[in-house]
Amino acid sequence: MLDSAGREARHVAGLWWFMFVVAVAVYVLVAAMVVIGVLRRRAAEPEEGGDRTGFVWWGGIVMPVVILGVLAYLTVSTTTALGRNAPSNLEIDVTGHDWWWEVRYPESGLRTANEVHIPVDRTVELRLHSADVLHSFWVPRLAGKVDMVPEQTNPLRIRAERTGTFLGECAEFCGLQHANMRFVVVVQTAEDYAQWVVAGQAPSTAAQGAALFERQTCAGCHTISGTQADGTVGPDLTDFGSRQWIGAKAVPNTPENLLRWIRDPGSIKPGVLMPPSQLPDSELRALVAYLESLR
Ligand code: CUA
């Protein structure tokens, strides 16, 4: 918590250190007065009958009120500063379940669990929900705790200032496996985050490609074991993604070359028996994603 990696945690850690210093000073002062009192008794000095009302007023009322007043002011102003984060254009829905975390990215349509990816140096708005009971979302190095309440949405704006992987946990007792309700927040550079989004979208693209492969003419000539495709005219493509070349060492196996090959194999290898494809680009790309995923 004190090794902050985000704007919110930095504010909280600053307040923590101030409170720590004040608490140590009060402790040292009170302990010193106790010791002095004990030593004076030991010295067996005759009882002074002096008036101690002033000491009680200053030490017992004025000082505590001033100290607690300063701490209260700083606590409120820190809380206000946390709420003053710039508006965010990246929203992420996080839902607490017994006992795991659902993570949805409305912007890109991604869904994941127990792992939140965010870009560094960008304000992110987390919308916190609960599917069942009270949970509390806490990533100590990034921000303070915010409760997740059923049928309610609690916003938490965070801004990570360092890349890395930060541990998070549920901070509200929620049942038997409360202690095993943990997650990580992966803070990435803008480029890495964009790549993660693209990679996350790939499986659905590949699934679309798989359906196309079986529906289109591909399956009449090629086999991919475990699927309906069982043609034997052309090469078996079961582990195509792990091969180094396309077309019997015609061109290296890259997604760009594969796209060219499927669109018009004759442009790479004139006279080849595989016919050109009439599919639109989006479907060609889905086929490429699928074939390159075969290992
Ligand atoms: Cu969820 Cu504790």
PDB file of C-alpha atoms and ligand atoms in Angstrom, residues 96-101 130 132-137 148 169-175 177-182, ligand 1:
ATOM      1  CA  GLY A  96     -17.964  -9.587  -7.770  1.00  0.00           C
ATOM      2  CA  HIS A  97     -19.307 -13.133  -7.556  1.00  0.00           C
ATOM      3  CA  ASP A  98     -18.959 -15.794  -4.845  1.00  0.00           C
ATOM      4  CA  TRP A  99     -15.892 -16.045  -5.149  1.00  0.00           C
ATOM      5  CA  TRP A 100     -14.427 -14.635  -8.326  1.00  0.00           C
ATOM      6  CA  TRP A 101     -14.366 -11.493 -10.445  1.00  0.00           C
ATOM      7  CA  SER A 130     -22.040  -7.444  -7.276  1.00  0.00           C
ATOM      8  CA  ASP A 132     -24.743 -11.811  -4.995  1.00  0.00           C
ATOM      9  CA  VAL A 133     -23.452 -10.419  -1.667  1.00  0.00           C
ATOM     10  CA  LEU A 134     -21.259  -7.519  -0.530  1.00  0.00           C
ATOM     11  CA  HIS A 135     -17.701  -7.634  -1.823  1.00  0.00           C
ATOM     12  CA  SER A 136     -15.008  -4.963  -1.752  1.00  0.00           C
ATOM     13  CA  PHE A 137     -12.637  -4.189  -4.593  1.00  0.00           C
ATOM     14  CA  MET A 148     -19.464  -3.794  -4.451  1.00  0.00           C
ATOM     15  CA  GLU A 169      -8.253  -8.900  -3.186  1.00  0.00           C
ATOM     16  CA  CYS A 170     -11.736  -8.839  -1.783  1.00  0.00           C
ATOM     17  CA  ALA A 171     -11.776  -6.685   1.357  1.00  0.00           C
ATOM     18  CA  GLU A 172     -15.268  -7.488   2.640  1.00  0.00           C
ATOM     19  CA  PHE A 173     -16.077 -10.816   4.257  1.00  0.00           C
ATOM     20  CA  CYS A 174     -18.333 -12.567   1.747  1.00  0.00           C
ATOM     21  CA  GLY A 175     -18.456 -16.201   2.748  1.00  0.00           C
ATOM     22  CA  GLN A 177     -13.889 -18.540   0.187  1.00  0.00           C
ATOM     23  CA  HIS A 178     -13.524 -14.813   0.897  1.00  0.00           C
ATOM     24  CA  ALA A 179      -9.795 -15.318   1.496  1.00  0.00           C
ATOM     25  CA  ASN A 180      -9.424 -16.920  -1.934  1.00  0.00           C
ATOM     26  CA  MET A 181     -11.102 -14.152  -3.839  1.00  0.00           C
ATOM     27  CA  ARG A 182      -8.067 -12.526  -5.356  1.00  0.00           C
TER      28      ARG A 182
HETATM   29 CU1  CUA B   1     -15.778 -11.253  -1.956  1.00  0.00          CU
HETATM   30 CU2  CUA B   1     -14.845 -11.215   0.261  1.00  0.00          CU
END
